[in-house]
Every structure is written in C-alpha cells, then in structure tokens.
XYZ file of C-alpha atoms in Angstrom:
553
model
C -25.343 4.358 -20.552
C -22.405 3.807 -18.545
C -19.929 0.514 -19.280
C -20.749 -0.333 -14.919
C -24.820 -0.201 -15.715
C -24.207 -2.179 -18.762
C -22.653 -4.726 -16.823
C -24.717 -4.942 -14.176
C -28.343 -5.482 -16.070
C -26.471 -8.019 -18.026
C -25.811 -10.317 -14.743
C -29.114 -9.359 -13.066
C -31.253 -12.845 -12.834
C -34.822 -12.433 -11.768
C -33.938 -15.376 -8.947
C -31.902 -13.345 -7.321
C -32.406 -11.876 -3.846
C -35.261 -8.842 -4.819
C -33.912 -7.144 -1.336
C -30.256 -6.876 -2.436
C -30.948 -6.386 -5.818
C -33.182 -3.662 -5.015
C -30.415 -1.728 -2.455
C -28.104 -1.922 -5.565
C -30.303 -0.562 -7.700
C -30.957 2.348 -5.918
C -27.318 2.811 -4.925
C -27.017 3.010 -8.306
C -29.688 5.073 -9.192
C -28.176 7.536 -6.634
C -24.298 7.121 -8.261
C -24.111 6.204 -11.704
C -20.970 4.923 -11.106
C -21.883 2.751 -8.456
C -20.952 -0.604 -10.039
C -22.619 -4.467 -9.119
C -21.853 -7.837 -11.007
C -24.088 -11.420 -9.939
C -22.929 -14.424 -10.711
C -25.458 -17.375 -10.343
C -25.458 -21.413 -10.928
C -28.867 -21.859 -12.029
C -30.648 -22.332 -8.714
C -32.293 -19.658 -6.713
C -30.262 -20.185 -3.546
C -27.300 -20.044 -5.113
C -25.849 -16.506 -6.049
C -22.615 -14.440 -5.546
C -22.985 -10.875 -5.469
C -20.065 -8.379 -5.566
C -20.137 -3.910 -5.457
C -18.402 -1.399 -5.809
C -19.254 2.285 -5.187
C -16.978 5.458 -6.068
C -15.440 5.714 -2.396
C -14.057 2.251 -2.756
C -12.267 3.408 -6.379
C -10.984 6.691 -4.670
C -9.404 4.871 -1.646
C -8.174 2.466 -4.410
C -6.422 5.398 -6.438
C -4.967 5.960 -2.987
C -3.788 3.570 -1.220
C -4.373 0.232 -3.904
C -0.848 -0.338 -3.718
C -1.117 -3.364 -0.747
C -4.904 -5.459 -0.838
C -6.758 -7.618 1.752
C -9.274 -10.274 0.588
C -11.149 -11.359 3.739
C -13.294 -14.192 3.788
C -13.586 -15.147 7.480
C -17.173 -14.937 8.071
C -17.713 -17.256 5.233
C -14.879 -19.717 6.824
C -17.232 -19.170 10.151
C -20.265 -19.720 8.392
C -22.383 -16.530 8.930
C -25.413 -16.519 8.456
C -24.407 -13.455 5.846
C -21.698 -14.674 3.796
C -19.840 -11.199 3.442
C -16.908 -10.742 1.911
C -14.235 -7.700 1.506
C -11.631 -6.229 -0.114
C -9.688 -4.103 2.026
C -6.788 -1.621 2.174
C -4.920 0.432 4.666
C -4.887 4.409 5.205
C -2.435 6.616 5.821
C -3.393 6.130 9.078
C -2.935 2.083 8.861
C -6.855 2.253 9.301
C -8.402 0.058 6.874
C -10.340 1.031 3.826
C -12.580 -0.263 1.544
C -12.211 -1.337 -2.184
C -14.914 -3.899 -2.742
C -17.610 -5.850 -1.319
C -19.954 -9.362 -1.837
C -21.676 -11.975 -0.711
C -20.211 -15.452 -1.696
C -23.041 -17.982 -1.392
C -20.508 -20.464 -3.149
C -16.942 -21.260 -3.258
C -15.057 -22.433 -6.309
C -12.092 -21.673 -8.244
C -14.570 -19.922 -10.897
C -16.460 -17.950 -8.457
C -13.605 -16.234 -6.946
C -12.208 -15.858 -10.326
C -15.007 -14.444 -11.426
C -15.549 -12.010 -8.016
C -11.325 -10.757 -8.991
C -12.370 -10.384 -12.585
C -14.751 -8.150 -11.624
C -13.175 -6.094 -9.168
C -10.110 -5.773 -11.174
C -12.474 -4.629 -14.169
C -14.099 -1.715 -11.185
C -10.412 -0.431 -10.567
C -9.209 -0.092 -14.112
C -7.262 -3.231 -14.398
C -4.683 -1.620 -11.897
C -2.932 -4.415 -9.994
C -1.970 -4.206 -6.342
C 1.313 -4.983 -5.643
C 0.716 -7.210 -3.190
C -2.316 -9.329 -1.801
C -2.991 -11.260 1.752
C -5.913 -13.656 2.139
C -6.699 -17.073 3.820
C -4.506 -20.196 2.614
C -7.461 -21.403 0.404
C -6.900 -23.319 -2.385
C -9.586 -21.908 -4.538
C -8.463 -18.486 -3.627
C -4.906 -19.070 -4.705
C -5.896 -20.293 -8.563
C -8.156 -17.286 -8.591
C -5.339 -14.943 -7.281
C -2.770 -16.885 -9.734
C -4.981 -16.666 -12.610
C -6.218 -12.996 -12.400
C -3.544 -11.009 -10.437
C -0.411 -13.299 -11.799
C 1.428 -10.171 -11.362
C 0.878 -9.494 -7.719
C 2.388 -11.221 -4.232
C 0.149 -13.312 -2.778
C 0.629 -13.600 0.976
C -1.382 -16.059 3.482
C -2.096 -14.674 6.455
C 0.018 -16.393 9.096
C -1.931 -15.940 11.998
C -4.091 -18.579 10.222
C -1.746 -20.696 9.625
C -1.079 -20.835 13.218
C -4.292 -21.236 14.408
C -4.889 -24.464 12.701
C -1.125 -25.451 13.574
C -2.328 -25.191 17.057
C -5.380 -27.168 16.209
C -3.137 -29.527 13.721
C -0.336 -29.748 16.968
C -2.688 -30.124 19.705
C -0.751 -33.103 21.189
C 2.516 -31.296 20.821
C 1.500 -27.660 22.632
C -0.183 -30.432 25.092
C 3.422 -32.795 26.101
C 5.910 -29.764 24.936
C 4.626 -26.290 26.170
C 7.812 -25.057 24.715
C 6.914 -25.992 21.410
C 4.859 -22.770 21.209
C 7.655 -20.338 21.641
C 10.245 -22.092 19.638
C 7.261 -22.199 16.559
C 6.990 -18.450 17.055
C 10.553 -17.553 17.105
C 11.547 -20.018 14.018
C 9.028 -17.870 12.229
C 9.332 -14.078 13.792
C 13.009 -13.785 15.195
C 14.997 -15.235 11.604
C 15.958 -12.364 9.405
C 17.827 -14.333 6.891
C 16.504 -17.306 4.426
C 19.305 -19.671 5.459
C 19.135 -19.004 9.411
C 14.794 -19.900 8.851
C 16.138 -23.241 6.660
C 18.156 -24.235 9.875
C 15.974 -23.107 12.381
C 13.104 -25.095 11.273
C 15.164 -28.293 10.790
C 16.292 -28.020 14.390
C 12.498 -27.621 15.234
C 11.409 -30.729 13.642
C 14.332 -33.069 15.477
C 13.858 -31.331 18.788
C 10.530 -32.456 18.771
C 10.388 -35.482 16.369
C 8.167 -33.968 13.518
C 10.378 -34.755 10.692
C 7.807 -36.490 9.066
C 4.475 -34.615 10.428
C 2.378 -34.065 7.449
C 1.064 -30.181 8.257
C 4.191 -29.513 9.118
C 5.632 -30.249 5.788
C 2.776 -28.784 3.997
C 2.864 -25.591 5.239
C 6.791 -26.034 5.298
C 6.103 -26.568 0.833
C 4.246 -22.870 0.792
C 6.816 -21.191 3.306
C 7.306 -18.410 0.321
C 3.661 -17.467 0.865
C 3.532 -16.916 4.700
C 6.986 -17.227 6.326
C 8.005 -13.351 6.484
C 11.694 -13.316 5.536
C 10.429 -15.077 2.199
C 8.063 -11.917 1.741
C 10.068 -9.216 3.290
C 11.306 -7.873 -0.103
C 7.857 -7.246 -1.247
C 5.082 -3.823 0.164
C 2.682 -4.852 2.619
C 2.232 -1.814 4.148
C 2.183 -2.789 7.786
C 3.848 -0.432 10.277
C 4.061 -2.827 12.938
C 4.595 -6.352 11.867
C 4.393 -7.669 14.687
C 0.480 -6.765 15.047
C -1.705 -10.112 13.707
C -2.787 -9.448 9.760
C -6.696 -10.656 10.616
C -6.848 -7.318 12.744
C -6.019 -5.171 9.510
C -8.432 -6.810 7.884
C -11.547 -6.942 9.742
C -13.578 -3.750 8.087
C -17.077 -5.396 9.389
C -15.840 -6.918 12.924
C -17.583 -5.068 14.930
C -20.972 -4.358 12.951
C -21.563 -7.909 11.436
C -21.737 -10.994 13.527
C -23.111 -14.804 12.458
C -26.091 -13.830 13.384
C -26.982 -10.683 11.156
C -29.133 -11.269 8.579
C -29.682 -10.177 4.838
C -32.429 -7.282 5.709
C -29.954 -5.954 8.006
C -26.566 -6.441 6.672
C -26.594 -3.010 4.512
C -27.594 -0.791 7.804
C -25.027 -2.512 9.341
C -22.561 -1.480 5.774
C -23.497 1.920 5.808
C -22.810 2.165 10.072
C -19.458 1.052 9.269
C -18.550 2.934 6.447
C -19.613 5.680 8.431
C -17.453 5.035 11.672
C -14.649 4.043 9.901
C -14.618 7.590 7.812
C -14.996 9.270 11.158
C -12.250 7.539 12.586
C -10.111 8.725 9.252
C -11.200 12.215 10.057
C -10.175 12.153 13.780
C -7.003 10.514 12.933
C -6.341 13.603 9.997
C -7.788 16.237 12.992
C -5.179 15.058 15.462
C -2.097 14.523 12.557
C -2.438 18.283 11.820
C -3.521 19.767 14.906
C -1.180 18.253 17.666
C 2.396 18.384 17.599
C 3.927 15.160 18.319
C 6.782 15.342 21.232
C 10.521 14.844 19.984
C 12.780 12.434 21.376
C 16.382 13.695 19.466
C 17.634 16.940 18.478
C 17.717 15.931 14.837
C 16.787 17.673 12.097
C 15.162 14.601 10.319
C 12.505 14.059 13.137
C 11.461 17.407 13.064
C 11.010 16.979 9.369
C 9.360 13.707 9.675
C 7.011 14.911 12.069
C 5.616 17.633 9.713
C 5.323 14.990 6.631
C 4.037 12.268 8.005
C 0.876 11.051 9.283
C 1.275 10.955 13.451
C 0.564 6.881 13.250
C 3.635 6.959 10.449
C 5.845 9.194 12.331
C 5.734 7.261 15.388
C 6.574 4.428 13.575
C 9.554 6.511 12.105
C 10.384 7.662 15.136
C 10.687 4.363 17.109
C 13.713 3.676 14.289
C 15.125 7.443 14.766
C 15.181 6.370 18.370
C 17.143 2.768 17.707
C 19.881 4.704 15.589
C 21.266 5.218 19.686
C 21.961 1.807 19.854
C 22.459 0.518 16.735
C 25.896 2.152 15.282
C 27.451 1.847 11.867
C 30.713 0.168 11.204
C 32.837 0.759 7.912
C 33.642 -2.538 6.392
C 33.950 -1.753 2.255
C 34.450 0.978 0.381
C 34.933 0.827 -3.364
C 34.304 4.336 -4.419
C 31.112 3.898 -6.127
C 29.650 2.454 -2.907
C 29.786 2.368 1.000
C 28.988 -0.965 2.749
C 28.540 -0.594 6.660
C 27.982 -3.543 9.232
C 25.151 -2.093 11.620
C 24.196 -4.265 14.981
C 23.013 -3.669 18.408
C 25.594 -2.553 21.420
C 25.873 -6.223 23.082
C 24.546 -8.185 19.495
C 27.805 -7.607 17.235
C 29.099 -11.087 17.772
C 25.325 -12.704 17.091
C 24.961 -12.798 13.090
C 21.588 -13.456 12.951
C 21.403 -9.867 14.498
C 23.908 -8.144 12.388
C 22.917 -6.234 8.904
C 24.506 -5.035 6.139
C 23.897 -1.533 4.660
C 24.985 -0.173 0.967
C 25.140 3.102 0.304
C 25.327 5.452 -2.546
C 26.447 8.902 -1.195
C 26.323 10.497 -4.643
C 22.271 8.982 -5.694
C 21.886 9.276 -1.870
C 20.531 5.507 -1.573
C 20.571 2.869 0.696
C 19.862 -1.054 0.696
C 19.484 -2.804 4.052
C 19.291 -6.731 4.405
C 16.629 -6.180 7.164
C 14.127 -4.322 3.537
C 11.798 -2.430 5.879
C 11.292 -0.189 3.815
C 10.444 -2.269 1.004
C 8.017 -4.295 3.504
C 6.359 -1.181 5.550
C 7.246 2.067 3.507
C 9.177 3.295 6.646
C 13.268 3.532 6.635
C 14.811 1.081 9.108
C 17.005 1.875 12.118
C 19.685 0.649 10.008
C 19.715 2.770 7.088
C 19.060 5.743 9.539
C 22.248 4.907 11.556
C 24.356 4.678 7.562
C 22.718 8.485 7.123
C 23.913 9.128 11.159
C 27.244 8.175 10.527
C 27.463 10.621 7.171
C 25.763 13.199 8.348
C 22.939 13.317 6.346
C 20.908 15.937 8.091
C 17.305 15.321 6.261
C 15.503 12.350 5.042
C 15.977 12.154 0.881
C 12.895 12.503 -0.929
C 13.091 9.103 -2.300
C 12.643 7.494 1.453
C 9.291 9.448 1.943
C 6.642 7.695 0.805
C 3.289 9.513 -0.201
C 1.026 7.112 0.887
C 2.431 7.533 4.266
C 2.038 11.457 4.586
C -0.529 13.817 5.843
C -0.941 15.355 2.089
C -1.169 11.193 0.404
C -5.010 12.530 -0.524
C -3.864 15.480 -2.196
C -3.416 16.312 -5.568
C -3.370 13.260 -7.950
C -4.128 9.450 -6.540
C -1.264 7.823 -4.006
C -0.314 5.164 -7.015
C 1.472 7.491 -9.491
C 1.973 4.761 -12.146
C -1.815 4.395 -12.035
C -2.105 7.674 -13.414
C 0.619 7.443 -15.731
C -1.161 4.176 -17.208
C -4.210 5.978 -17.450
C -2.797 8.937 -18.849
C -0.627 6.286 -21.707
C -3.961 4.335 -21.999
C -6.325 6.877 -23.169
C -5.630 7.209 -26.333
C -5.733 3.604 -27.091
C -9.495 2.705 -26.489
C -12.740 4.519 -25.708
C -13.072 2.253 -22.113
C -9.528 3.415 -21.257
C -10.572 6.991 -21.850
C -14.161 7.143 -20.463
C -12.261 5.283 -16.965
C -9.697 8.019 -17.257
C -11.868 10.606 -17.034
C -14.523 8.577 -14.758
C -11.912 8.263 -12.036
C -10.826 12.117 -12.150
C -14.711 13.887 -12.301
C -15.334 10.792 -9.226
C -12.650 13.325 -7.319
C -13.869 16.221 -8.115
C -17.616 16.023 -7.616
C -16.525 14.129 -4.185
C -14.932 17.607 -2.740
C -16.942 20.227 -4.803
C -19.802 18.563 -2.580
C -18.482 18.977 0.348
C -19.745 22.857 1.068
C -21.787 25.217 -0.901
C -18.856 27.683 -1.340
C -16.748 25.250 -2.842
C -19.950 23.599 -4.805
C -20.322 26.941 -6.711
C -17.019 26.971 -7.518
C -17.197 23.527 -9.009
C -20.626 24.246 -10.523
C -19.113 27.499 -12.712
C -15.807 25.437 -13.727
C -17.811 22.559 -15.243
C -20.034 25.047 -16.774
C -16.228 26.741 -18.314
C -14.937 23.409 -18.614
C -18.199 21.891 -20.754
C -17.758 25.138 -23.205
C -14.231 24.259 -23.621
C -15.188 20.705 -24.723
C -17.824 21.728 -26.993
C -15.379 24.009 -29.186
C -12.873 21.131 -28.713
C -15.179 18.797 -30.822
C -15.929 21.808 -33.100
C -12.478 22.443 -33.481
C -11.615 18.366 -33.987
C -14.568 18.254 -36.487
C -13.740 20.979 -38.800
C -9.486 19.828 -38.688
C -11.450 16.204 -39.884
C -12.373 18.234 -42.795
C -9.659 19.421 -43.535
C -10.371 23.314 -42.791
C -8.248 25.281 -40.336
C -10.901 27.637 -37.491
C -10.455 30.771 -38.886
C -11.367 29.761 -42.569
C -8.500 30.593 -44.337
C -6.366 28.122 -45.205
C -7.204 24.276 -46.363
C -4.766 21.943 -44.503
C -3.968 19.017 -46.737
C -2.654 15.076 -45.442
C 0.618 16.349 -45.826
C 0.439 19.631 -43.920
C -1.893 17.547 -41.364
C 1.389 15.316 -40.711
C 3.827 17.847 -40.531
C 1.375 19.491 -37.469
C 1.133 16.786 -36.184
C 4.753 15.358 -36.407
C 5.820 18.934 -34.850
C 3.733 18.454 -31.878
C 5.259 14.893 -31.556
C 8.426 16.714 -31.302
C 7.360 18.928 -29.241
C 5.591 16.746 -26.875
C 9.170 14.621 -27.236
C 10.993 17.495 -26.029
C 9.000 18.604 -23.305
C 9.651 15.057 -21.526
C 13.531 15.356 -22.082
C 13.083 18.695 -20.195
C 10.958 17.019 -17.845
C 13.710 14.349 -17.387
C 16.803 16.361 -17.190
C 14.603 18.774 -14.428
C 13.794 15.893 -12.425
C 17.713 14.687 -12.800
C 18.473 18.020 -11.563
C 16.650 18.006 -8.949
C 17.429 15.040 -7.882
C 21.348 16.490 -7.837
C 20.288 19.209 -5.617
C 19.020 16.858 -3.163
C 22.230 15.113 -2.871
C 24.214 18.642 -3.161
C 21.956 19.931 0.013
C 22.861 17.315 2.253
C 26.756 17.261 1.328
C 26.758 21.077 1.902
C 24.761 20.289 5.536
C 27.296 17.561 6.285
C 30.572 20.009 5.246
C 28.446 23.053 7.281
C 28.155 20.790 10.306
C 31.751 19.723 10.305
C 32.874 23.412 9.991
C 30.694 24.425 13.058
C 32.619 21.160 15.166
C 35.594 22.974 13.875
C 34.929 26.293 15.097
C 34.099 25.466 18.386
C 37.390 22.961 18.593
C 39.199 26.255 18.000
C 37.267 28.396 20.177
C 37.970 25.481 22.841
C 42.139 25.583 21.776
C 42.572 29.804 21.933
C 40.603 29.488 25.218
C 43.269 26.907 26.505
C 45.766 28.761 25.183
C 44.998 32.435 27.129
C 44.523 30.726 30.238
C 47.731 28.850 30.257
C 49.522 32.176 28.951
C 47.625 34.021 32.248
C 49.120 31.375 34.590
C-alpha cells in the first residue's frame, strides 16, 4: 500500500461529500499515485478537500521553483469554493501543482491544505510564493514554507486601495497615476521611501490608515522590495491574477459540485494543448532577428519563442542603453549603464559589476534574479567586452525548449532526493516514485516506445531481484561466487574503498565542471581577441588601399 493511499483512507469521513469522494477514489483507483487528504470540523457541511495527481508532481519537478496559491473564487464566494496551486511553463503558461475545495478558512486549515501539499511534492520548497494579502494565509505560509518569499499580489492591493481611496481617485484624478508610478517606475529602496512620502503630503494622507497598513507590509508587495528574489514573470508589467487564473475560463460562481470535475478535466485538457502548440511553434518556426549578433541567434535556438522574445526585447535595448567605465580594480569591472537622454536622471541610471575572468555580472536593476532573463544592462557590460555568446550560467533551464528533458527543471530537487535516499524508506520510495511517474508518463505515449519501456522494466526488475540476492547473501557474510567468507573487517575495508572511491569520483566531477567552466570564459576571450584582429585587418586593408591610391596620384 502506497504512503498517498495510506493517507488518504485515514482522512476519509463518511460525512463527506459521497460525489467527490467517489471521483477521488476512482482517480485513484486509476493512478496509485494519485494522492487526496480531507480535513473536516465535525459537521457535515463543513469539509476541506485537497488532490494531487502525478501531472501536478511532474510540472512540480519542473518548474516548482516560483508557486501561485489562488483563492479568488473563494474571496468571490462561488458557489464551488476551488482553490489552486499554480506554476508557470516554459512558456509562462500556467501549470498545475495542486488542487481543493476550502469550505472553511482558518489559520489551521490552510496550514493543514500546505502541509499536505508540501508532503505530495517531497517536502521541496518553492523559492518563492504569491497569494492574496490574507492574514490566515500568511501564518500558514510563515509556518510551513518559512523558507520561501511570500509575495501579495499587488494588483489586489490596488483594487481595494481604489475601493479604500474612493474619495481620493474621486477629488484628485491624478492620484491614480502618481499611486502607480510610486510603485512601478522606483528602482531603488530609497527613491520608493521618498516617493511615497511625497505622495502622502501631496495629497494629505499622512495619517490614512490603509495607507499606512499596506505602507507596514511594503516588503511583501512593493516590487523593488522583492526584486532580488525568482518570480518567474517575463513581463512584470502584466497583472499577477492573470498568471494565476488556471480555472478562469471553465469555472464561474455559478458551477456547481456535480460539474466542477468536467469542468477540471476540460481545463487540464486545454491548457496541455495550449503547452503543445506553444512547444509546436518554439521548434518549428524560426523567430525573425533584429541584430547581427551572435547571442540572438544563440538565444533563439535555446530558448522557448515566449522566452526569447523576452530576451530579445533586452538584446534590442543594448542600442540605447551604452556602458560607461567608472571602476576598475583588477578583480572587477564596474560600468554605469543609462539610456541616451536619461544619464543625468539617477533614478534611471544602473550599476553593473563584472567579473571577466568567472564571466559574471550583477546589475542593480536584478532581472535576472526576478524573471530568469539577463537585463539590457548586463547585455550592454557583455557589448562593450565583446562577449560574443551568452555564458552558460545566464541560461536558465526552466526557460528553454529542452527544460522537460532529461532530469526535473529544479536540479537541487534531485540532488536532495538523490542525498535523501539513503536516510529513510519514505525518502527512497518518493525518490523512486517521482522517477518511474516520468517514465511510465512517456513510455505511454505510443506503442513503439511502450514496448520499449515494457522490455526495460522487465531487464530492469531482473536486475533488482539479483540486487536483493546479492544484498542478502553480503548480509551473511558470503561473497556470490561462494568462495570466500567476508568478515566485519573485510566488510569495512569494501566498503571504506568504495567511500573513497565514490569521494574521488566527485573531486573529478568538481575539477571537470571547474574546467569547464574555464573553457567557457577562455572561448569568449579568444572570440573577443578574434574579433579585434578581424577590425584590425580590415583597418589595414583600408591604410595600403589609401596608400596605392595616393602613390597613383
């Protein structure tokens, strides 16, 4: 019996919806990993249900580094009271990583909904998290992801600022505009701290109450608190609640319980449609180029086409956005980089550091710490220096056409599942759950490629069968070819030699990667030195030309 179906009987009251219950029951009947937790308070009416199937823990091993926790149509009172946990694609489409139905809100119940979840995705934290300024949500978030940024989603915070303000936006249609750029247009922490003082005396609100509470949790919403952290949005500028909304156009307030899991499955199903068109067009169209650089080109063929235009856009800006020497110490580079027209505004000017040895870059605007994507700014550093191609280290997977490929998006989840699995049978069995998930997933996808699955499991199932032969007999103390008997102390030095050479294998591992690494920063030098010697050579060529038409007059 599997550690979800144990779960789930465990939390299964008889007063519970039979019509739910029974849908998850034959969901998992149908996937034995299909997981479902209920949480009731003792009355009928009052339940909270939560799921998770094995497409929400593959998109998860994917893409779990940024999470959305939406709870709108309980906020609008649907007549469902549906809630999600979201993610975004390579494409920026969003994905799904969990689902319930909240029929009450408390600080336990959404504790107990994270608990859950977390337990579904192999205690692997996100990175970051964005849900609705709710109070209950934020002691749930703080007690069970203390580990993760929580965001609010601003968009809600101005929407009840509006409602909040109304007498303001009414007598001072200004107000709006001067809100919006106080929040969008300040790119530093002390230029926001000035800006919103002026915006309170301008318009008197020095002592308006919503003002100052939302001014108290301006590190949870206000975006140059947050712009340090991964949110993975490629356009900022685009509202968070649109990211979000999974169900928005399949479940309305007035869809009911009976229908809510048609209207699940229609959207699960549109939504992977949409992932395959989106994958269809990113490696069957060829995007057009704007520059003669070698970098878009290269772009272009990593990323996803909703990535590279993103990418692109910045390539673009690099016109108009040059780099100015200001420092160099040796070890580093630090360049001034601002807009033609902008250099004397410093709310518009930012500061690069670079490393031309480690081939890195730090940027005061962090887009690519927010969004995954290099900013104009760094691009115009690698402009100036001739770095011909983008360094491995600024291409993020998750962002690519292959970020479904080989092993999950979030490396460090593998790495902490590889570490973890020899500490505890549940770390193992998830190990090993979350890799056969992948593989039965495409081996069903054709029956070519099912029979090829089919005869390795068959190979693979042998293999673990004389593994526990093998393991049983070394218990025993007798080696498998029944010659020699292996005492404790012979037992230690095997094993003690495979430490070492497990020990050595990761220095080699290390110093390739090191290498590597090198090479990178060697290859671009050598493009840089190549390039300047081809601006040589036709200097020259321009000079002896010169010179034999002056000698012919």
């Amino acid at each position: 019996m599997s550690i979800d179906r144990q779960m789930s009987i465990r939390s299964s009251p008889v007063s519970c919806d039979q019509h739910v219950i029974d849908y998850l029951k034959q969901m998992q009947a149908e996937n034995p990993s299909f997981f479902y937790a209920i949480q009731c308070d003792g009355e009928q009416s009052n339940r909270n249900i939560f799921w998770v199937d094995s497409s929400f823990r593959m998109n998860y091993s994917y893409f779990g580094d940024t999470v959305r926790l939406n709870t709108s149509y309980i906020a609008h009172h649907f007549r469902v009271p549906l809630i999600s946990i979201t993610g975004l694609n390579h494409h920026g489409q969003p994905v799904l990583f969990g689902c319930g139905l909240l029929h009450y809100e408390s600080d336990s119940s959404y504790i107990w909904l994270l608990q859950n979840w977390l337990h579904a995705m192999s205690e692997n934290h996100p990175v970051s998290i964005t849900t609705e300024p709710n109070h209950h949500i934020q002691m749930a978030v703080s007690q069970v992801l203390p580990q993760t940024r929580h965001r609010f989603c601003k968009w809600s915070i101005f929407r009840e600022t509006q409602q909040k303000l109304a007498h303001i936006y009414q007598t001072h249609p200004s107000f709006d505009k001067d809100f919006m750029n106080c929040i969008h247009e300040t790119e530093k922490v002390e230029d926001f701290e000035s800006c919103w003082e002026s915006l309170l005396k301008k318009y008197s609100l020095i002592n308006n109450e919503w003002l100052q509470s939302i001014y108290n949790v301006r590190h949870q919403w206000v975006p140059v608190y947050l712009q340090d952290t991964f949110f993975g949005e490629l356009n900022p500028k685009i509202p968070e609640q649109t990211l979000n909304l999974f169900f928005d156009n399949y479940i309305n307030a007035t869809t009911s319980t009976q229908s809510l899991f048609k209207q699940y499955e229609t959207a699960n199903s549109s939504w992977n449609q949409m992932e395959m068109k989106a994958d269809f067009e990113t490696t069957n169209t060829t995007p057009l180029l704007k520059t003669p650089s070698p970098m878009e080109k290269q772009a272009a063929n990593l990323y996803t086409r909703r990535a590279f235009m993103t990418f692109q856009e910045e390539l673009v800006e690099t016109l108009a956005n040059p780099a100015t020497k200001i420092e160099d110490n040796g070890a580093f580079t630090v360049y001034r980089v601002a807009k033609f027209g902008e250099e004397q505004k410093c709310q518009k000017v930012h500061i690069v550091r670079f490393n031309s040895f480690e081939m890195k870059a730090n940027c005061s605007c962090h887009m690519f710490e927010f969004s995954g994507i290099i900013c104009r700014h760094v691009l115009s550093v690698f402009r100036a220096k001739n770095v011909l191609t983008l360094p491995s280290q600024y291409i993020l997977k998750r962002w690519t056409r292959d970020a479904k490929r080989g092993g999950g998006g979030m490396e460090e989840y593998g790495q902490e599942l590889a570490s973890d699995s020899c500490n505890s049978l549940s770390a193992r069995y998830n190990s090993l759950r979350h890799e056969a998930i992948k593989y039965v997933e495409e081996g069903a996808k054709s029956i070519s490629v099912y029979n090829v699955a089919l005869d390795a499991l068959q190979i693979a199932a042998k293999k673990v069968s004389a593994s526990k032969k093998q393991n049983l007999m070394m218990n025993n103390g007798v080696v498998l070819n029944g010659e020699m008997d292996l005492g404790n102390g012979s037992q230690e030095m095997a094993y003690q030699s495979r430490s070492a050479k497990e020990k050595k294998i990761r220095e080699l591992t290390a110093e390739l990667d090191n290498t590597n690494k090198k090479c990178e920063v060697y290859r671009a030098n050598l493009l840089a030195v190549l390039k300047d010697m081809e601006e040589q050579k036709l200097k020259l060529s321009v000079k002896v030309q010169n010179a034999r038409l002056s000698l012919k007059e």
